[in-house]
PDB file of C-alpha atoms and ligand atoms in Angstrom:
ATOM      1  CA  MET A 132      -7.243  -7.247  22.443  1.00 56.00           C
ATOM      2  CA  TYR A 133      -8.820  -4.681  20.137  1.00 61.00           C
ATOM      3  CA  TYR A 134      -6.757  -2.626  17.712  1.00 61.00           C
ATOM      4  CA  LYS A 135      -8.300   0.293  15.939  1.00 59.00           C
ATOM      5  CA  ILE A 136      -7.047   0.380  12.367  1.00 80.00           C
ATOM      6  CA  VAL A 137      -6.433   3.955  11.246  1.00 89.00           C
ATOM      7  CA  MET A 138      -6.182   4.513   7.528  1.00 93.00           C
ATOM      8  CA  LYS A 139      -2.965   6.315   6.537  1.00 95.00           C
ATOM      9  CA  ILE A 140      -3.742   8.881   3.868  1.00 97.00           C
ATOM     10  CA  LEU A 141      -1.208  10.744   1.749  1.00 98.00           C
ATOM     11  CA  VAL A 142      -2.595  13.893   0.118  1.00 98.00           C
ATOM     12  CA  THR A 143      -0.856  15.406  -2.892  1.00 98.00           C
ATOM     13  CA  ASN A 144      -1.675  17.381  -6.057  1.00 98.00           C
ATOM     14  CA  ASP A 145      -0.171  18.919  -9.184  1.00 98.00           C
ATOM     15  CA  ASP A 146      -1.240  22.539  -8.595  1.00 98.00           C
ATOM     16  CA  GLY A 147       1.372  22.896  -5.867  1.00 98.00           C
ATOM     17  CA  ILE A 148       1.179  22.932  -2.081  1.00 97.00           C
ATOM     18  CA  TYR A 149      -0.226  26.495  -1.946  1.00 96.00           C
ATOM     19  CA  SER A 150      -3.348  25.664  -3.990  1.00 97.00           C
ATOM     20  CA  PRO A 151      -6.642  26.075  -2.093  1.00 96.00           C
ATOM     21  CA  GLY A 152      -7.725  22.716  -3.568  1.00 97.00           C
ATOM     22  CA  ILE A 153      -5.192  20.675  -1.600  1.00 98.00           C
ATOM     23  CA  ALA A 154      -5.942  22.510   1.653  1.00 97.00           C
ATOM     24  CA  ALA A 155      -9.648  21.700   1.195  1.00 97.00           C
ATOM     25  CA  LEU A 156      -8.953  18.024   0.391  1.00 98.00           C
ATOM     26  CA  ALA A 157      -6.552  17.538   3.311  1.00 97.00           C
ATOM     27  CA  LYS A 158      -9.199  18.864   5.727  1.00 96.00           C
ATOM     28  CA  MET A 159     -11.944  16.676   4.215  1.00 97.00           C
ATOM     29  CA  ALA A 160      -9.656  13.599   4.316  1.00 97.00           C
ATOM     30  CA  ARG A 161      -9.123  13.977   8.065  1.00 96.00           C
ATOM     31  CA  LYS A 162     -12.520  12.352   8.693  1.00 95.00           C
ATOM     32  CA  PHE A 163     -11.237   9.138   7.086  1.00 96.00           C
ATOM     33  CA  GLY A 164      -7.867   8.622   8.737  1.00 95.00           C
ATOM     34  CA  GLU A 165      -4.457  10.040   9.538  1.00 95.00           C
ATOM     35  CA  VAL A 166      -3.467  12.601   6.912  1.00 96.00           C
ATOM     36  CA  GLN A 167      -0.054  13.689   5.721  1.00 96.00           C
ATOM     37  CA  VAL A 168       0.476  16.189   2.883  1.00 97.00           C
ATOM     38  CA  VAL A 169       3.425  15.838   0.487  1.00 98.00           C
ATOM     39  CA  ALA A 170       3.052  18.103  -2.553  1.00 98.00           C
ATOM     40  CA  PRO A 171       5.094  19.938  -5.192  1.00 98.00           C
ATOM     41  CA  ASP A 172       6.536  23.317  -4.155  1.00 97.00           C
ATOM     42  CA  VAL A 173       5.425  24.883  -7.469  1.00 97.00           C
ATOM     43  CA  GLU A 174       2.689  24.121  -9.976  1.00 96.00           C
ATOM     44  CA  GLN A 175       3.215  20.900 -11.947  1.00 96.00           C
ATOM     45  CA  SER A 176      -0.025  20.767 -13.949  1.00 95.00           C
ATOM     46  CA  SER A 177       0.052  18.746 -17.199  1.00 92.00           C
ATOM     47  CA  MET A 178       3.383  17.188 -16.237  1.00 94.00           C
ATOM     48  CA  GLY A 179       1.828  13.751 -16.548  1.00 96.00           C
ATOM     49  CA  HIS A 180       3.703  10.894 -14.916  1.00 97.00           C
ATOM     50  CA  ALA A 181       7.152  12.505 -15.073  1.00 96.00           C
ATOM     51  CA  ILE A 182       9.652  11.496 -12.389  1.00 97.00           C
ATOM     52  CA  THR A 183      12.883  13.263 -11.456  1.00 96.00           C
ATOM     53  CA  HIS A 184      15.939  11.141 -12.174  1.00 94.00           C
ATOM     54  CA  SER A 185      18.812  13.488 -13.024  1.00 95.00           C
ATOM     55  CA  ARG A 186      18.946  15.644  -9.882  1.00 96.00           C
ATOM     56  CA  PRO A 187      18.370  15.014  -6.174  1.00 96.00           C
ATOM     57  CA  LEU A 188      14.993  15.600  -4.536  1.00 97.00           C
ATOM     58  CA  SER A 189      14.510  17.291  -1.191  1.00 97.00           C
ATOM     59  CA  TYR A 190      11.585  18.199   1.009  1.00 97.00           C
ATOM     60  CA  ARG A 191      10.800  20.815   3.650  1.00 96.00           C
ATOM     61  CA  LYS A 192       8.124  21.175   6.296  1.00 95.00           C
ATOM     62  CA  SER A 193       5.314  23.382   5.039  1.00 93.00           C
ATOM     63  CA  PRO A 194       2.732  23.823   7.792  1.00 83.00           C
ATOM     64  CA  ILE A 195       0.976  26.930   6.403  1.00 82.00           C
ATOM     65  CA  HIS A 196      -2.660  26.229   5.317  1.00 84.00           C
ATOM     66  CA  PHE A 197      -2.743  22.817   7.025  1.00 91.00           C
ATOM     67  CA  GLU A 198      -3.799  23.372  10.644  1.00 86.00           C
ATOM     68  CA  GLY A 199      -2.668  20.336  12.620  1.00 91.00           C
ATOM     69  CA  ILE A 200      -1.737  18.280   9.552  1.00 95.00           C
ATOM     70  CA  GLU A 201       1.871  17.349   8.826  1.00 95.00           C
ATOM     71  CA  ALA A 202       2.777  18.827   5.435  1.00 97.00           C
ATOM     72  CA  PHE A 203       5.892  18.834   3.250  1.00 97.00           C
ATOM     73  CA  ARG A 204       6.743  20.572   0.004  1.00 97.00           C
ATOM     74  CA  VAL A 205       8.963  18.846  -2.546  1.00 98.00           C
ATOM     75  CA  ASN A 206      11.073  20.198  -5.425  1.00 97.00           C
ATOM     76  CA  GLY A 207       9.651  17.583  -7.757  1.00 97.00           C
ATOM     77  CA  THR A 208       6.701  16.247  -9.719  1.00 98.00           C
ATOM     78  CA  PRO A 209       3.424  14.790  -8.395  1.00 98.00           C
ATOM     79  CA  ALA A 210       4.730  11.244  -8.973  1.00 98.00           C
ATOM     80  CA  ASP A 211       7.928  12.159  -7.042  1.00 98.00           C
ATOM     81  CA  CYS A 212       5.794  13.388  -4.141  1.00 98.00           C
ATOM     82  CA  VAL A 213       3.987  10.056  -3.913  1.00 98.00           C
ATOM     83  CA  ALA A 214       7.215   8.037  -3.991  1.00 97.00           C
ATOM     84  CA  LEU A 215       8.922  10.328  -1.467  1.00 97.00           C
ATOM     85  CA  GLY A 216       5.792  10.557   0.706  1.00 96.00           C
ATOM     86  CA  ALA A 217       5.519   6.772   0.862  1.00 95.00           C
ATOM     87  CA  HIS A 218       9.193   6.666   1.858  1.00 94.00           C
ATOM     88  CA  ILE A 219       8.852   9.336   4.600  1.00 90.00           C
ATOM     89  CA  ASN A 220       5.826   7.589   6.082  1.00 84.00           C
ATOM     90  CA  ASN A 221       6.402   3.977   5.209  1.00 77.00           C
ATOM     91  CA  ILE A 222       2.837   2.877   5.902  1.00 87.00           C
ATOM     92  CA  THR A 223       0.553   4.596   3.417  1.00 92.00           C
ATOM     93  CA  ASP A 224      -2.754   2.974   2.471  1.00 94.00           C
ATOM     94  CA  VAL A 225      -4.141   5.470   0.034  1.00 96.00           C
ATOM     95  CA  VAL A 226      -3.079   8.516  -1.978  1.00 98.00           C
ATOM     96  CA  LEU A 227      -5.612  11.262  -2.607  1.00 98.00           C
ATOM     97  CA  SER A 228      -4.580  13.703  -5.329  1.00 98.00           C
ATOM     98  CA  GLY A 229      -6.310  17.070  -5.734  1.00 96.00           C
ATOM     99  CA  ILE A 230      -8.598  18.776  -5.534  1.00 98.00           C
ATOM    100  CA  ASN A 231      -7.338  19.860  -8.951  1.00 98.00           C
ATOM    101  CA  MET A 232      -8.352  23.339 -10.084  1.00 97.00           C
ATOM    102  CA  GLY A 233      -9.647  22.235 -13.464  1.00 96.00           C
ATOM    103  CA  PRO A 234     -11.271  19.055 -14.784  1.00 95.00           C
ATOM    104  CA  ASN A 235      -9.343  15.907 -15.739  1.00 96.00           C
ATOM    105  CA  LEU A 236     -11.781  14.283 -18.143  1.00 94.00           C
ATOM    106  CA  GLY A 237     -11.377  12.100 -21.230  1.00 93.00           C
ATOM    107  CA  ASN A 238      -8.217  12.870 -23.179  1.00 89.00           C
ATOM    108  CA  SER A 239      -6.738  15.018 -20.446  1.00 90.00           C
ATOM    109  CA  MET A 240      -6.146  11.898 -18.341  1.00 94.00           C
ATOM    110  CA  TRP A 241      -3.095  11.379 -20.542  1.00 92.00           C
ATOM    111  CA  HIS A 242      -1.511  14.700 -19.505  1.00 92.00           C
ATOM    112  CA  SER A 243      -2.806  15.015 -15.968  1.00 96.00           C
ATOM    113  CA  GLY A 244      -0.316  15.312 -13.134  1.00 98.00           C
ATOM    114  CA  THR A 245      -3.194  14.934 -10.673  1.00 98.00           C
ATOM    115  CA  LEU A 246      -4.055  11.514 -12.058  1.00 98.00           C
ATOM    116  CA  ALA A 247      -0.371  10.564 -12.406  1.00 98.00           C
ATOM    117  CA  ALA A 248       0.036  10.887  -8.628  1.00 98.00           C
ATOM    118  CA  ALA A 249      -2.807   8.390  -8.152  1.00 98.00           C
ATOM    119  CA  LYS A 250      -1.266   6.088 -10.796  1.00 98.00           C
ATOM    120  CA  GLN A 251       2.093   6.249  -9.017  1.00 98.00           C
ATOM    121  CA  ALA A 252       0.337   5.194  -5.807  1.00 97.00           C
ATOM    122  CA  VAL A 253      -1.040   2.071  -7.492  1.00 96.00           C
ATOM    123  CA  LEU A 254       2.367   1.273  -9.036  1.00 96.00           C
ATOM    124  CA  LEU A 255       3.804   1.330  -5.498  1.00 95.00           C
ATOM    125  CA  GLY A 256       1.079  -0.921  -4.065  1.00 94.00           C
ATOM    126  CA  MET A 257      -1.320   1.660  -2.622  1.00 95.00           C
ATOM    127  CA  LYS A 258      -4.779   2.790  -3.589  1.00 96.00           C
ATOM    128  CA  GLY A 259      -4.933   5.961  -5.721  1.00 98.00           C
ATOM    129  CA  ILE A 260      -7.778   8.438  -6.102  1.00 98.00           C
ATOM    130  CA  ALA A 261      -7.546  11.606  -8.244  1.00 98.00           C
ATOM    131  CA  ILE A 262     -10.088  14.376  -7.585  1.00 98.00           C
ATOM    132  CA  SER A 263     -10.703  17.391  -9.866  1.00 98.00           C
ATOM    133  CA  THR A 264     -13.250  20.135 -10.387  1.00 98.00           C
ATOM    134  CA  PRO A 265     -13.757  22.762 -13.107  1.00 95.00           C
ATOM    135  CA  VAL A 266     -12.831  26.347 -12.239  1.00 94.00           C
ATOM    136  CA  GLY A 267     -14.725  29.339 -13.575  1.00 87.00           C
ATOM    137  CA  LYS A 268     -13.943  32.991 -12.961  1.00 88.00           C
ATOM    138  CA  SER A 269     -14.023  32.496  -9.196  1.00 89.00           C
ATOM    139  CA  GLU A 270     -12.542  29.787  -6.999  1.00 91.00           C
ATOM    140  CA  PRO A 271     -14.543  26.563  -6.560  1.00 95.00           C
ATOM    141  CA  ASP A 272     -17.053  26.482  -3.688  1.00 96.00           C
ATOM    142  CA  PHE A 273     -15.355  23.721  -1.713  1.00 96.00           C
ATOM    143  CA  GLY A 274     -18.094  23.870   0.940  1.00 96.00           C
ATOM    144  CA  ALA A 275     -20.660  22.835  -1.708  1.00 95.00           C
ATOM    145  CA  LEU A 276     -18.389  20.020  -2.902  1.00 97.00           C
ATOM    146  CA  GLU A 277     -17.537  18.676   0.556  1.00 97.00           C
ATOM    147  CA  PRO A 278     -20.589  16.385   1.042  1.00 98.00           C
ATOM    148  CA  TYR A 279     -19.960  14.838  -2.380  1.00 98.00           C
ATOM    149  CA  VAL A 280     -16.238  14.370  -1.784  1.00 98.00           C
ATOM    150  CA  GLU A 281     -17.133  12.644   1.502  1.00 97.00           C
ATOM    151  CA  ARG A 282     -19.730  10.409  -0.163  1.00 97.00           C
ATOM    152  CA  THR A 283     -17.261   9.511  -2.898  1.00 97.00           C
ATOM    153  CA  LEU A 284     -14.499   8.697  -0.415  1.00 97.00           C
ATOM    154  CA  ASP A 285     -16.947   6.618   1.656  1.00 95.00           C
ATOM    155  CA  LEU A 286     -17.669   4.629  -1.488  1.00 95.00           C
ATOM    156  CA  LEU A 287     -14.096   4.252  -2.733  1.00 96.00           C
ATOM    157  CA  LEU A 288     -12.098   3.808   0.454  1.00 93.00           C
ATOM    158  CA  GLY A 289     -14.175   0.733   1.316  1.00 85.00           C
ATOM    159  CA  THR A 290     -13.190  -1.151  -1.841  1.00 80.00           C
ATOM    160  CA  SER A 291     -10.432  -3.721  -1.517  1.00 77.00           C
ATOM    161  CA  GLY A 292      -7.348  -4.310  -3.628  1.00 72.00           C
ATOM    162  CA  LEU A 293      -5.176  -2.019  -5.668  1.00 73.00           C
ATOM    163  CA  CYS A 294      -7.662   0.441  -7.083  1.00 93.00           C
ATOM    164  CA  LEU A 295      -7.286   3.496  -9.258  1.00 97.00           C
ATOM    165  CA  PHE A 296     -10.110   5.978  -9.589  1.00 98.00           C
ATOM    166  CA  ASN A 297     -10.498   9.268 -11.436  1.00 98.00           C
ATOM    167  CA  VAL A 298     -13.118  11.524  -9.822  1.00 98.00           C
ATOM    168  CA  ASN A 299     -14.430  14.802 -11.296  1.00 98.00           C
ATOM    169  CA  LEU A 300     -16.940  17.020  -9.492  1.00 98.00           C
ATOM    170  CA  PRO A 301     -19.179  19.572 -11.232  1.00 97.00           C
ATOM    171  CA  PRO A 302     -19.582  22.897  -9.377  1.00 96.00           C
ATOM    172  CA  ARG A 303     -23.090  21.950  -8.063  1.00 95.00           C
ATOM    173  CA  PRO A 304     -23.424  18.159  -8.014  1.00 96.00           C
ATOM    174  CA  LYS A 305     -26.876  16.532  -8.049  1.00 96.00           C
ATOM    175  CA  GLY A 306     -25.685  12.918  -7.806  1.00 97.00           C
ATOM    176  CA  ILE A 307     -22.872  10.463  -8.502  1.00 98.00           C
ATOM    177  CA  LYS A 308     -22.363   8.311 -11.638  1.00 98.00           C
ATOM    178  CA  TRP A 309     -19.936   5.508 -12.504  1.00 98.00           C
ATOM    179  CA  THR A 310     -18.496   6.407 -15.896  1.00 98.00           C
ATOM    180  CA  ARG A 311     -16.045   5.415 -18.596  1.00 97.00           C
ATOM    181  CA  GLN A 312     -13.283   7.611 -20.042  1.00 96.00           C
ATOM    182  CA  SER A 313     -14.402   9.645 -23.030  1.00 92.00           C
ATOM    183  CA  VAL A 314     -11.591   9.336 -25.564  1.00 86.00           C
ATOM    184  CA  ARG A 315     -12.597  11.369 -28.584  1.00 79.00           C
ATOM    185  CA  PHE A 316     -10.692  13.301 -31.182  1.00 74.00           C
ATOM    186  CA  TYR A 317      -9.746  16.703 -29.963  1.00 73.00           C
ATOM    187  CA  ASP A 318      -8.206  19.823 -31.276  1.00 74.00           C
ATOM    188  CA  GLY A 319      -4.701  20.172 -29.836  1.00 78.00           C
ATOM    189  CA  LYS A 320      -4.116  23.423 -31.659  1.00 85.00           C
ATOM    190  CA  ILE A 321      -1.032  25.634 -31.436  1.00 90.00           C
ATOM    191  CA  VAL A 322      -1.982  29.309 -31.255  1.00 91.00           C
ATOM    192  CA  PRO A 323       0.924  31.662 -32.100  1.00 93.00           C
ATOM    193  CA  GLY A 324       1.300  35.051 -30.440  1.00 95.00           C
ATOM    194  CA  MET A 325       3.890  37.773 -29.933  1.00 95.00           C
ATOM    195  CA  ASP A 326       5.721  38.736 -26.733  1.00 94.00           C
ATOM    196  CA  PRO A 327       6.357  42.423 -25.765  1.00 94.00           C
ATOM    197  CA  MET A 328       9.795  42.218 -27.422  1.00 95.00           C
ATOM    198  CA  GLY A 329       8.260  41.171 -30.727  1.00 95.00           C
ATOM    199  CA  ARG A 330       9.353  37.559 -30.469  1.00 96.00           C
ATOM    200  CA  LYS A 331       7.008  34.748 -31.467  1.00 95.00           C
ATOM    201  CA  HIS A 332       5.581  32.484 -28.789  1.00 95.00           C
ATOM    202  CA  TYR A 333       3.007  29.695 -28.775  1.00 94.00           C
ATOM    203  CA  TRP A 334       0.085  28.488 -26.662  1.00 91.00           C
ATOM    204  CA  PHE A 335      -1.121  24.903 -26.708  1.00 85.00           C
ATOM    205  CA  THR A 336      -4.924  24.836 -26.618  1.00 84.00           C
ATOM    206  CA  ILE A 337      -7.276  21.874 -26.313  1.00 77.00           C
ATOM    207  CA  THR A 338     -10.915  21.735 -27.380  1.00 76.00           C
ATOM    208  CA  PRO A 339     -12.931  18.516 -27.742  1.00 71.00           C
ATOM    209  CA  LEU A 340     -14.241  18.265 -31.321  1.00 73.00           C
ATOM    210  CA  GLU A 341     -17.186  15.979 -30.618  1.00 81.00           C
ATOM    211  CA  PRO A 342     -19.991  16.093 -28.048  1.00 84.00           C
ATOM    212  CA  ALA A 343     -19.663  13.837 -25.008  1.00 88.00           C
ATOM    213  CA  GLU A 344     -21.257  10.373 -25.262  1.00 92.00           C
ATOM    214  CA  PRO A 345     -23.722   9.348 -22.514  1.00 95.00           C
ATOM    215  CA  GLY A 346     -22.128   7.190 -19.842  1.00 97.00           C
ATOM    216  CA  THR A 347     -18.775   8.936 -20.087  1.00 97.00           C
ATOM    217  CA  ASP A 348     -16.945  11.131 -17.615  1.00 97.00           C
ATOM    218  CA  ARG A 349     -17.404  14.278 -19.727  1.00 94.00           C
ATOM    219  CA  TRP A 350     -21.122  13.632 -20.112  1.00 96.00           C
ATOM    220  CA  ALA A 351     -21.579  13.153 -16.344  1.00 98.00           C
ATOM    221  CA  VAL A 352     -19.865  16.419 -15.380  1.00 97.00           C
ATOM    222  CA  GLU A 353     -21.682  18.364 -18.152  1.00 96.00           C
ATOM    223  CA  ASN A 354     -24.930  17.047 -16.649  1.00 97.00           C
ATOM    224  CA  ASP A 355     -24.037  18.000 -13.056  1.00 98.00           C
ATOM    225  CA  TYR A 356     -23.076  14.548 -11.808  1.00 98.00           C
ATOM    226  CA  VAL A 357     -19.932  13.578  -9.953  1.00 98.00           C
ATOM    227  CA  SER A 358     -18.046  11.243 -12.307  1.00 98.00           C
ATOM    228  CA  ILE A 359     -16.133   8.239 -10.928  1.00 98.00           C
ATOM    229  CA  THR A 360     -14.112   6.331 -13.521  1.00 98.00           C
ATOM    230  CA  PRO A 361     -12.345   3.154 -12.399  1.00 97.00           C
ATOM    231  CA  LEU A 362      -9.055   2.850 -14.293  1.00 97.00           C
ATOM    232  CA  ARG A 363      -6.359   0.250 -14.862  1.00 95.00           C
ATOM    233  CA  LEU A 364      -2.644   0.532 -15.526  1.00 94.00           C
ATOM    234  CA  ASP A 365      -2.529  -2.164 -18.208  1.00 94.00           C
ATOM    235  CA  LEU A 366      -2.771  -0.328 -21.545  1.00 94.00           C
ATOM    236  CA  THR A 367      -2.797  -3.500 -23.668  1.00 96.00           C
ATOM    237  CA  ASN A 368      -5.307  -3.406 -26.523  1.00 95.00           C
ATOM    238  CA  GLU A 369      -6.798  -6.872 -25.892  1.00 95.00           C
ATOM    239  CA  GLU A 370      -8.770  -6.958 -29.142  1.00 95.00           C
ATOM    240  CA  GLU A 371      -5.730  -6.109 -31.265  1.00 95.00           C
ATOM    241  CA  LEU A 372      -3.598  -8.591 -29.336  1.00 95.00           C
ATOM    242  CA  ALA A 373      -6.076 -11.443 -29.807  1.00 94.00           C
ATOM    243  CA  LYS A 374      -6.476 -10.631 -33.521  1.00 93.00           C
ATOM    244  CA  ASN A 375      -2.723 -10.587 -34.104  1.00 92.00           C
ATOM    245  CA  GLN A 376      -2.052 -13.695 -32.050  1.00 90.00           C
ATOM    246  CA  GLN A 377      -4.138 -15.615 -34.640  1.00 88.00           C
ATOM    247  CA  LYS A 378      -1.632 -14.675 -37.320  1.00 84.00           C
ATOM    248  CA  GLN A 379       1.445 -16.730 -38.050  1.00 76.00           C
ATOM    249  CA  LEU A 380       4.653 -14.817 -37.335  1.00 74.00           C
ATOM    250  CA  VAL A 381       7.566 -15.603 -39.626  1.00 69.00           C
TER     251      VAL A 381
HETATM  252 MN1   MN B 473      -3.459  20.993 -11.950  1.00 67.63          MN
END
């Protein structure tokens, strides 16, 4: 007997369920399997890998923007959406997170809610792929990105094992590159301002202080290539560990 294996895909994001980026990704993902959307009800950008533990979570059907695709909105973080989504539909093979309206390159991987959703997927035994694109004055041209998202998914969905990938697409891609994360010093500057009532408030701004090194994610996107960075969850500094293990502990 022949069984057709359909890939079960959970689509989420950190911009919230009403973002045009998630609607575009859910439609593109349909070519690769059965899609279900579970996403935050409001924007959760830069929330990192936060999970909700001190109040209950709930979800509601949210069919707007997702013709024919089952979609739910959640009063929680991107990582919550992955955990809850995997619970609602207990067979999930892969989590696609995005398409984020803004890049998630280099240092920003540490803050990204988009990437955190993909990380949560891997922690729970699924494959996780985060997808982001820079946004200028107008919305991204998702039609121009579609062939490259498809090519990237073709490439990544075929790999076996628990895999975590961070994908960033430039507005007009001319190819795809495998890259490493560009971790460079950056300027996390606090800019003070004044509200209409004369009270002080503050904006957190981020500017990289050094140019991107070739072979990195930032370099690829600056040079119009789609960047795919394979990641791992183990943060151990192997070099430091090996060096210190030589020393005698008293
Ligand atoms: Mn975002």
